[in-house]
Short mmCIF file of C-alpha atoms and ligand atoms in Angstrom, two decimals:
data_model
loop_
_atom_site.label_atom_id
_atom_site.label_comp_id
_atom_site.label_asym_id
_atom_site.label_seq_id
_atom_site.Cartn_x
_atom_site.Cartn_y
_atom_site.Cartn_z
CA UNK A 1 0.00 61.27 33.11
CA UNK A 2 -0.17 58.20 35.47
CA UNK A 3 2.43 58.21 37.99
CA UNK A 4 2.93 55.29 40.53
CA UNK A 5 4.15 55.46 44.00
CA UNK A 6 5.11 51.85 44.96
CA UNK A 7 5.79 51.20 48.88
CA UNK A 8 8.07 48.17 49.89
CA UNK A 9 9.07 47.50 53.48
CA UNK A 10 9.69 44.18 54.44
CA UNK A 11 10.97 41.01 52.81
CA UNK A 12 8.04 39.64 51.28
CA UNK A 13 7.15 42.74 49.49
CA UNK A 14 10.30 42.80 47.32
CA UNK A 15 9.82 40.23 44.97
CA UNK A 16 6.11 41.31 44.66
CA UNK A 17 6.96 45.09 43.55
CA UNK A 18 9.89 43.88 41.13
CA UNK A 19 7.69 42.58 38.36
CA UNK A 20 5.09 45.30 38.79
CA UNK A 21 8.09 48.16 38.36
CA UNK A 22 9.27 46.19 35.28
CA UNK A 23 5.71 46.06 33.57
CA UNK A 24 5.27 49.71 34.59
CA UNK A 25 8.75 50.60 32.83
CA UNK A 26 7.95 48.58 29.56
CA UNK A 27 4.45 50.72 29.40
CA UNK A 28 6.47 53.97 29.95
CA UNK A 29 4.60 54.76 33.13
CA UNK A 30 6.21 57.06 35.39
CA UNK A 31 7.24 55.39 38.72
CA UNK A 32 8.90 56.00 41.85
CA UNK A 33 9.72 53.50 44.94
CA UNK A 34 9.67 54.12 48.57
CA UNK A 35 10.98 51.68 51.15
CA UNK A 36 9.94 52.27 54.69
CA UNK A 37 12.77 50.76 56.04
CA UNK A 38 10.68 48.09 58.25
CA UNK A 39 13.45 45.67 57.15
CA UNK A 40 16.86 46.88 57.10
CA UNK A 41 19.44 44.28 57.55
CA UNK A 42 21.55 43.55 54.50
CA UNK A 43 20.32 39.95 54.44
CA UNK A 44 16.79 41.03 54.78
CA UNK A 45 16.61 43.99 52.38
CA UNK A 46 19.80 44.71 50.35
CA UNK A 47 20.69 41.31 49.07
CA UNK A 48 16.77 41.24 47.50
CA UNK A 49 17.13 44.48 45.93
CA UNK A 50 20.60 43.19 44.25
CA UNK A 51 18.87 39.54 43.25
CA UNK A 52 15.72 41.34 42.01
CA UNK A 53 17.44 44.07 40.18
CA UNK A 54 15.23 46.42 42.03
CA UNK A 55 16.51 50.05 41.45
CA UNK A 56 17.53 51.80 44.83
CA UNK A 57 14.64 53.54 46.37
CA UNK A 58 13.85 57.09 45.70
CA UNK A 59 13.35 57.62 49.64
CA UNK A 60 14.03 55.17 52.76
CA UNK A 61 11.93 56.29 55.70
CA UNK A 62 14.29 54.43 57.80
CA UNK A 63 11.76 53.37 60.64
CA UNK A 64 13.32 50.26 61.64
CA UNK A 65 11.71 47.77 64.37
CA UNK A 66 9.22 48.64 66.90
CA UNK A 67 6.14 47.60 68.46
CA UNK A 68 3.25 47.46 65.90
CA UNK A 69 1.90 50.73 66.98
CA UNK A 70 5.14 52.71 66.83
CA UNK A 71 6.17 51.03 63.74
CA UNK A 72 2.97 51.90 61.87
CA UNK A 73 2.52 55.29 63.46
CA UNK A 74 6.25 55.96 62.43
CA UNK A 75 5.48 54.69 58.77
CA UNK A 76 2.51 57.04 58.51
CA UNK A 77 4.37 60.08 60.11
CA UNK A 78 7.36 59.71 57.79
CA UNK A 79 5.18 58.91 54.75
CA UNK A 80 2.90 61.66 54.61
CA UNK A 81 5.42 64.48 53.61
CA UNK A 82 6.78 62.12 51.23
CA UNK A 83 3.56 61.41 49.46
CA UNK A 84 2.76 65.29 49.35
CA UNK A 85 6.15 66.20 47.63
CA UNK A 86 5.80 63.08 45.06
CA UNK A 87 2.05 63.65 44.14
CA UNK A 88 1.48 60.51 42.51
CA UNK A 89 -2.01 59.36 40.97
CA UNK A 90 -1.80 56.00 42.78
CA UNK A 91 -0.09 54.38 45.94
CA UNK A 92 0.63 50.84 45.32
CA UNK A 93 0.96 49.08 48.47
CA UNK A 94 1.81 44.79 48.64
CA UNK A 95 0.89 42.20 50.92
CA UNK A 96 -0.09 42.25 54.43
CA UNK A 97 2.90 43.78 56.29
CA UNK A 98 2.46 46.82 58.64
CA UNK A 99 4.17 48.86 55.91
CA UNK A 100 1.16 48.32 53.62
CA UNK A 101 -1.73 49.27 55.73
CA UNK A 102 0.26 52.20 57.24
CA UNK A 103 0.58 53.57 53.86
CA UNK A 104 -2.70 52.78 52.59
CA UNK A 105 -4.40 54.65 55.35
CA UNK A 106 -2.08 57.77 54.28
CA UNK A 107 -2.68 57.71 50.89
CA UNK A 108 -6.69 57.18 51.34
CA UNK A 109 -6.89 60.37 53.96
CA UNK A 110 -4.99 62.37 51.52
CA UNK A 111 -7.28 61.74 48.72
CA UNK A 112 -4.79 59.87 46.77
CA UNK A 113 -5.93 56.67 44.84
CA UNK A 114 -4.69 53.34 46.55
CA UNK A 115 -4.18 50.19 44.71
CA UNK A 116 -3.45 46.88 46.99
CA UNK A 117 -1.61 44.13 45.19
CA UNK A 118 -2.42 40.77 46.71
CA UNK A 119 -5.75 41.94 47.89
CA UNK A 120 -8.56 39.69 49.36
CA UNK A 121 -6.51 36.81 51.28
CA UNK A 122 -7.97 35.82 54.66
CA UNK A 123 -6.99 33.43 57.17
CA UNK A 124 -9.88 34.30 59.36
CA UNK A 125 -7.70 34.22 62.43
CA UNK A 126 -7.42 37.42 64.44
CA UNK A 127 -4.51 36.30 66.29
CA UNK A 128 -2.25 37.07 63.26
CA UNK A 129 -1.35 40.86 63.35
CA UNK A 130 -1.31 40.44 59.13
CA UNK A 131 -4.93 39.41 59.20
CA UNK A 132 -6.03 43.08 60.54
CA UNK A 133 -3.41 44.57 57.78
CA UNK A 134 -5.25 42.70 55.14
CA UNK A 135 -8.79 43.44 56.03
CA UNK A 136 -8.15 47.26 56.72
CA UNK A 137 -5.96 47.77 53.57
CA UNK A 138 -8.79 46.23 51.54
CA UNK A 139 -11.19 48.35 52.85
CA UNK A 140 -9.23 51.67 52.10
CA UNK A 141 -7.90 50.62 48.52
CA UNK A 142 -9.43 51.98 45.45
CA UNK A 143 -8.48 49.19 43.67
CA UNK A 144 -8.33 45.30 44.99
CA UNK A 145 -5.85 43.40 42.82
CA UNK A 146 -6.40 39.81 43.74
CA UNK A 147 -4.26 36.57 43.42
CA UNK A 148 -7.13 33.86 43.40
CA UNK A 149 -10.67 33.58 43.13
CA UNK A 150 -11.44 32.74 46.97
CA UNK A 151 -9.91 36.34 47.22
CA UNK A 152 -12.66 38.11 45.00
CA UNK A 153 -15.33 36.08 47.10
CA UNK A 154 -13.65 37.40 50.40
CA UNK A 155 -13.86 41.09 49.24
CA UNK A 156 -17.70 40.45 47.96
CA UNK A 157 -18.42 38.89 51.54
CA UNK A 158 -17.13 42.12 53.31
CA UNK A 159 -19.32 44.59 51.09
CA UNK A 160 -16.47 45.73 48.66
CA UNK A 161 -18.12 46.33 45.29
CA UNK A 162 -17.06 44.51 42.20
CA UNK A 163 -16.05 47.50 40.81
CA UNK A 164 -13.22 47.87 43.17
CA UNK A 165 -12.16 44.34 42.53
CA UNK A 166 -9.80 43.04 39.96
CA UNK A 167 -8.29 39.32 39.63
CA UNK A 168 -4.78 39.60 38.04
CA UNK A 169 -3.48 36.69 39.66
CA UNK A 170 -0.26 35.88 41.34
CA UNK A 171 2.98 38.48 41.12
CA UNK A 172 5.08 36.57 43.26
CA UNK A 173 4.95 33.70 40.60
CA UNK A 174 6.11 36.13 38.07
CA UNK A 175 9.41 36.70 39.99
CA UNK A 176 9.71 32.89 40.68
CA UNK A 177 9.53 31.94 36.81
CA UNK A 178 11.32 35.12 35.82
CA UNK A 179 14.59 33.99 38.03
CA UNK A 180 14.24 30.11 38.28
CA UNK A 181 17.26 29.68 35.68
CA UNK A 182 19.47 31.99 37.44
CA UNK A 183 18.78 30.58 40.74
CA UNK A 184 19.61 27.22 39.30
CA UNK A 185 22.60 28.37 37.99
CA UNK A 186 23.93 29.21 41.44
CA UNK A 187 23.86 25.49 42.41
CA UNK A 188 23.35 26.34 46.00
CA UNK A 189 22.47 22.65 46.96
CA UNK A 190 26.38 22.00 45.88
CA UNK A 191 27.79 24.87 48.10
CA UNK A 192 25.78 23.58 51.06
CA UNK A 193 26.98 19.95 50.69
CA UNK A 194 23.36 18.37 50.10
CA UNK A 195 23.60 17.98 46.20
CA UNK A 196 21.91 14.82 44.70
CA UNK A 197 20.54 13.74 48.20
CA UNK A 198 17.06 14.49 49.70
CA UNK A 199 17.00 17.33 52.05
CA UNK A 200 14.50 19.44 53.79
CA UNK A 201 14.46 23.46 53.77
CA UNK A 202 12.80 25.03 56.60
CA UNK A 203 11.73 28.51 57.72
CA UNK A 204 9.86 29.73 60.96
CA UNK A 205 9.49 33.20 62.12
CA UNK A 206 5.49 33.60 62.84
CA UNK A 207 5.32 35.15 66.24
CA UNK A 208 2.79 32.11 67.12
CA UNK A 209 5.56 29.68 66.69
CA UNK A 210 8.53 31.46 67.91
CA UNK A 211 7.30 33.54 70.46
CA UNK A 212 6.33 30.97 72.77
CA UNK A 213 9.24 28.84 74.32
CA UNK A 214 7.09 25.58 74.57
CA UNK A 215 5.89 25.84 70.95
CA UNK A 216 9.50 26.60 69.57
CA UNK A 217 10.69 23.68 71.84
CA UNK A 218 8.38 21.35 69.89
CA UNK A 219 9.30 22.75 66.35
CA UNK A 220 12.91 22.31 67.07
CA UNK A 221 12.74 18.96 68.34
CA UNK A 222 10.27 17.91 65.42
CA UNK A 223 12.98 19.52 63.05
CA UNK A 224 15.91 17.68 64.79
CA UNK A 225 13.96 14.52 64.54
CA UNK A 226 13.71 15.19 60.56
CA UNK A 227 17.40 15.81 60.60
CA UNK A 228 18.11 12.13 61.81
CA UNK A 229 16.67 11.38 58.45
CA UNK A 230 17.78 13.81 55.75
CA UNK A 231 19.75 17.20 56.25
CA UNK A 232 17.58 19.99 57.32
CA UNK A 233 18.75 23.44 56.19
CA UNK A 234 17.07 26.10 58.16
CA UNK A 235 17.88 30.02 57.54
CA UNK A 236 17.02 31.91 60.52
CA UNK A 237 14.93 34.95 60.47
CA UNK A 238 16.33 37.44 63.22
CA UNK A 239 13.27 37.54 65.26
CA UNK A 240 13.68 33.48 65.41
CA UNK A 241 17.28 33.89 66.22
CA UNK A 242 16.67 36.20 68.88
CA UNK A 243 14.17 33.92 70.63
CA UNK A 244 16.46 30.91 70.37
CA UNK A 245 18.99 32.86 71.98
CA UNK A 246 16.74 34.32 74.72
CA UNK A 247 14.89 30.96 75.71
CA UNK A 248 18.39 28.95 75.34
CA UNK A 249 16.88 26.58 72.95
CA UNK A 250 19.50 25.85 70.43
CA UNK A 251 20.81 22.58 71.86
CA UNK A 252 17.42 21.00 70.94
CA UNK A 253 18.36 21.29 67.20
CA UNK A 254 22.09 20.04 67.35
CA UNK A 255 21.59 18.10 64.03
CA UNK A 256 19.93 20.90 62.11
CA UNK A 257 21.89 23.37 60.02
CA UNK A 258 21.22 26.76 60.93
CA UNK A 259 21.84 29.53 58.40
CA UNK A 260 21.88 33.09 58.36
CA UNK A 261 18.85 34.53 56.25
CA UNK A 262 19.29 33.65 52.48
CA UNK A 263 19.01 36.09 49.59
CA UNK A 264 16.24 35.38 47.11
CA UNK A 265 18.21 33.39 44.62
CA UNK A 266 20.08 31.37 47.14
CA UNK A 267 16.83 30.30 48.71
CA UNK A 268 15.10 29.75 45.37
CA UNK A 269 17.83 27.35 44.53
CA UNK A 270 17.65 25.28 47.55
CA UNK A 271 13.91 24.90 47.61
CA UNK A 272 14.08 24.04 43.87
CA UNK A 273 16.15 20.90 44.67
CA UNK A 274 14.55 20.08 48.11
CA UNK A 275 12.76 16.87 49.10
CA UNK A 276 10.33 18.89 51.41
CA UNK A 277 9.90 22.29 52.76
CA UNK A 278 8.49 22.94 56.13
CA UNK A 279 7.64 26.60 56.75
CA UNK A 280 5.12 29.29 58.21
CA UNK A 281 5.84 31.75 55.40
CA UNK A 282 3.16 32.65 52.88
CA UNK A 283 5.19 32.93 49.95
CA UNK A 284 6.82 29.45 50.30
CA UNK A 285 3.47 28.03 50.45
CA UNK A 286 3.05 29.53 46.85
CA UNK A 287 6.56 28.66 45.34
CA UNK A 288 6.43 25.28 46.48
CA UNK A 289 2.89 24.65 44.58
CA UNK A 290 4.41 26.07 41.44
CA UNK A 291 7.75 24.00 41.86
CA UNK A 292 5.90 20.85 43.11
CA UNK A 293 7.63 20.40 46.15
CA UNK A 294 5.96 19.03 49.17
CA UNK A 295 5.10 21.91 51.79
CA UNK A 296 4.53 21.17 55.08
CA UNK A 297 3.13 24.46 56.81
CA UNK A 298 3.04 24.88 60.58
CA UNK A 299 0.12 26.83 60.97
CA UNK A 300 -3.71 25.91 62.08
CA UNK A 301 -4.93 27.90 59.00
CA UNK A 302 -3.78 29.76 55.83
CA UNK A 303 -4.96 32.83 53.82
CA UNK A 304 -3.84 31.10 50.61
CA UNK A 305 -6.18 27.90 50.45
CA UNK A 306 -5.61 27.14 46.79
CA UNK A 307 -2.04 26.12 47.80
CA UNK A 308 -3.78 23.00 49.77
CA UNK A 309 -6.72 22.57 47.37
CA UNK A 310 -4.75 22.50 44.04
CA UNK A 311 -1.06 22.58 45.22
CA UNK A 312 1.31 20.67 47.59
CA UNK A 313 0.86 22.27 50.73
CA UNK A 314 -0.47 20.94 53.77
CA UNK A 315 -1.31 22.20 57.50
CA UNK A 316 0.27 20.76 60.14
CA UNK A 317 0.33 21.30 64.04
CA UNK A 318 3.36 22.72 65.36
CA UNK A 319 4.03 19.65 67.45
CA UNK A 320 7.04 17.25 67.18
CA UNK A 321 4.47 14.22 66.83
CA UNK A 322 2.57 15.87 64.04
CA UNK A 323 5.37 17.12 62.18
CA UNK A 324 6.90 13.46 62.23
CA UNK A 325 3.35 12.01 61.04
CA UNK A 326 3.15 14.36 58.11
CA UNK A 327 6.84 13.80 57.10
CA UNK A 328 5.95 10.01 57.07
CA UNK A 329 3.23 10.71 54.68
CA UNK A 330 5.21 12.89 52.46
CA UNK A 331 7.82 10.51 51.98
CA UNK A 332 5.74 7.87 51.34
CA UNK A 333 3.87 9.54 48.66
CA UNK A 334 6.97 10.79 47.42
CA UNK A 335 8.42 6.96 46.91
CA UNK A 336 4.80 6.36 45.37
CA UNK A 337 5.15 8.85 42.37
CA UNK A 338 5.34 12.00 44.12
CA UNK A 339 4.09 15.79 43.65
CA UNK A 340 3.17 17.31 40.53
CA UNK A 341 3.68 21.17 40.02
CA UNK A 342 0.44 23.30 39.89
CA UNK A 343 -0.37 26.83 38.48
CA UNK A 344 -3.56 28.03 39.80
CA UNK A 345 -5.54 30.16 37.48
CA UNK A 346 -3.60 33.57 36.95
CA UNK A 347 -0.15 32.03 38.62
CA UNK A 348 1.37 32.33 34.90
CA UNK A 349 4.06 34.85 34.79
CA UNK A 350 1.71 37.63 33.57
CA UNK A 351 0.14 38.96 36.62
CA UNK A 352 2.50 42.24 36.87
CA UNK A 353 1.20 43.22 33.35
CA UNK A 354 -2.48 42.60 34.41
CA UNK A 355 -1.61 44.87 37.48
CA UNK A 356 -0.34 47.69 35.29
CA UNK A 357 -3.52 47.40 32.90
CA UNK A 358 -5.62 47.76 35.67
CA UNK A 359 -3.93 50.70 36.91
CA UNK A 360 -3.90 52.59 33.56
CA UNK A 361 -7.46 51.37 32.46
CA UNK A 362 -8.75 52.73 36.10
CA UNK A 363 -11.42 55.42 35.67
C1 UD1 B 1 7.07 41.09 58.98
C2 UD1 B 1 5.73 41.04 58.62
C3 UD1 B 1 5.14 39.28 58.13
C4 UD1 B 1 6.15 38.79 57.29
C5 UD1 B 1 7.61 38.91 57.73
C6 UD1 B 1 8.64 38.69 56.78
C7 UD1 B 1 4.17 42.43 59.84
C8 UD1 B 1 3.21 42.40 60.76
N1 UD1 B 1 4.97 41.21 59.51
O1 UD1 B 1 7.27 40.30 60.38
O2 UD1 B 1 3.90 39.54 57.97
O3 UD1 B 1 6.12 37.67 56.89
O4 UD1 B 1 8.10 40.44 58.06
O5 UD1 B 1 9.98 38.49 57.07
O6 UD1 B 1 4.56 43.37 59.12
N2 UD1 B 1 14.33 42.32 62.54
C9 UD1 B 1 15.84 42.63 62.36
N3 UD1 B 1 16.32 42.98 61.11
C10 UD1 B 1 15.38 43.28 60.16
C11 UD1 B 1 13.77 43.02 60.42
C12 UD1 B 1 13.41 42.68 61.37
O7 UD1 B 1 16.43 42.29 63.12
O8 UD1 B 1 15.87 43.89 59.17
C13 UD1 B 1 14.06 41.76 63.73
C14 UD1 B 1 13.88 42.83 64.89
O9 UD1 B 1 14.19 42.57 66.36
C15 UD1 B 1 12.32 42.94 64.81
C16 UD1 B 1 11.68 41.61 64.43
O10 UD1 B 1 12.77 41.04 63.59
O11 UD1 B 1 11.86 43.56 65.90
C17 UD1 B 1 10.47 41.67 63.75
O12 UD1 B 1 10.31 42.28 62.78
P1 UD1 B 1 9.36 43.23 62.06
O13 UD1 B 1 9.22 43.69 60.78
O14 UD1 B 1 8.42 44.05 63.20
O15 UD1 B 1 8.13 41.97 61.90
P2 UD1 B 1 8.57 40.34 61.23
O16 UD1 B 1 8.45 39.43 62.11
O17 UD1 B 1 9.94 40.62 60.56
#
C-alpha cells in the first residue's frame, strides 16, 4: 500500500501541502506529515495550520533558526530516524526552502523514493539560497512535479529524463481558489480601515533586499513615497523586523502601516481587494496573477516567468526611483482599464489531484 510522508518546514510550504493532503485523503492514501520546525513562530506556522485546516504534524523536528549549513544539517540529522521509523513509499517535498533539500537528500540516500512538488523553477540567480535548493532537489527527486511548462524545459536542459518529470500545475492555486470565499468573508480591509479605497499591500523578506542597509533604506523610502498616495499595509517577516531594528531604519517609513506577519486568510483577504502589491515573495507573484492584481516584484529576476508573460507581474529594481516610476505606470494602466486575472495552464484548482495521481501511478 502506498504511504506518503509529506515534509513541510517554512511558511510557503504549508499552502502547498494542504491540497495534496486533501487529495490523498480523498483517494484513501495512507499519509503522514513531518514539520521540520524551520519556521516556529505562531504567526509563521500555527496560524497557517489553522487557516488551512492542516492536521497537526505527526512529528515536529523543532530545528529552528540557524545558518544555512547548521539548519540544513540539523534537519537531516533529525529526519533520518523519523524516515526509518515511518518507512514510507515516498517522501514528498515542497518548494525550495532548506527543509526541502535536506529531506530530499536523506530520502534519496536511504533509498526511499522522493517526489518534488514545484519542481523545475529556476531564477538562474546563484546568489539566491533557494536556487541551490531547487537544482539539487530536482537532481535527487525520482519524480519532479512541475507547475508550468518552462519548468519542464529547465529539467530537460539539466539532463533529467522526461520519465522523471510530470507536469501537474500549481498547487498554491488550489489553495487560493479553495479559500478565496472564506478569506473574503473575513473583511480584513474593513478591520484595517482601508475598505473601499485603493491601498497597497507589501511584503519584503529576501536577504538581497533586507540584509543590506542601503538597499533596505531605498525600499523604505520608495514605500513611504507610495504611502503619500495611498495607504500601504506592510506585514513584516521576522527577518525584516530584525534588520529594521538593527539598522535603525524604521523612521524612513513613518507613513507606512507596519503589521505583524498575517495569517493566510487575512493576507489573502487584503491582497484580494488591494490596488497593487509590492513584494519579493514567490507565492504572491502567483496569487496576484490569478486574482488580477498588479504586482511589482522587487527583484532582478524571477523563477516564475509565466506571472510576467501571462500574468500581472512586473520586475522592478529595489530603488526609490524605480518603484516610483513603476507605481505611476501601474496606476495609469489601472485608470485605463486595469488588469485581467489570468490562469496559466494547470493553474485550475486541480493540481493536487494530479500530484496524487502521478504518485499512485508511478512504477
Ligand atoms: C525561508 C526560505 C525562503 C522563504 C521564506 C518564507 C530558505 C533558504 N529560505 O526564508 O525561501 O521565502 O522562508 O518566509 O529556506 N524567524 C523567526 N521566526 C520564525 C522563522 C524565522 O524569528 O518562525 C527569523 C529568524 O531570525 C531566522 C530568520 O527569520 O534566522 C530567517 O528564517 P529562515 O527560515 O532561516 O529563512 P527565511 O528568511 O524565513
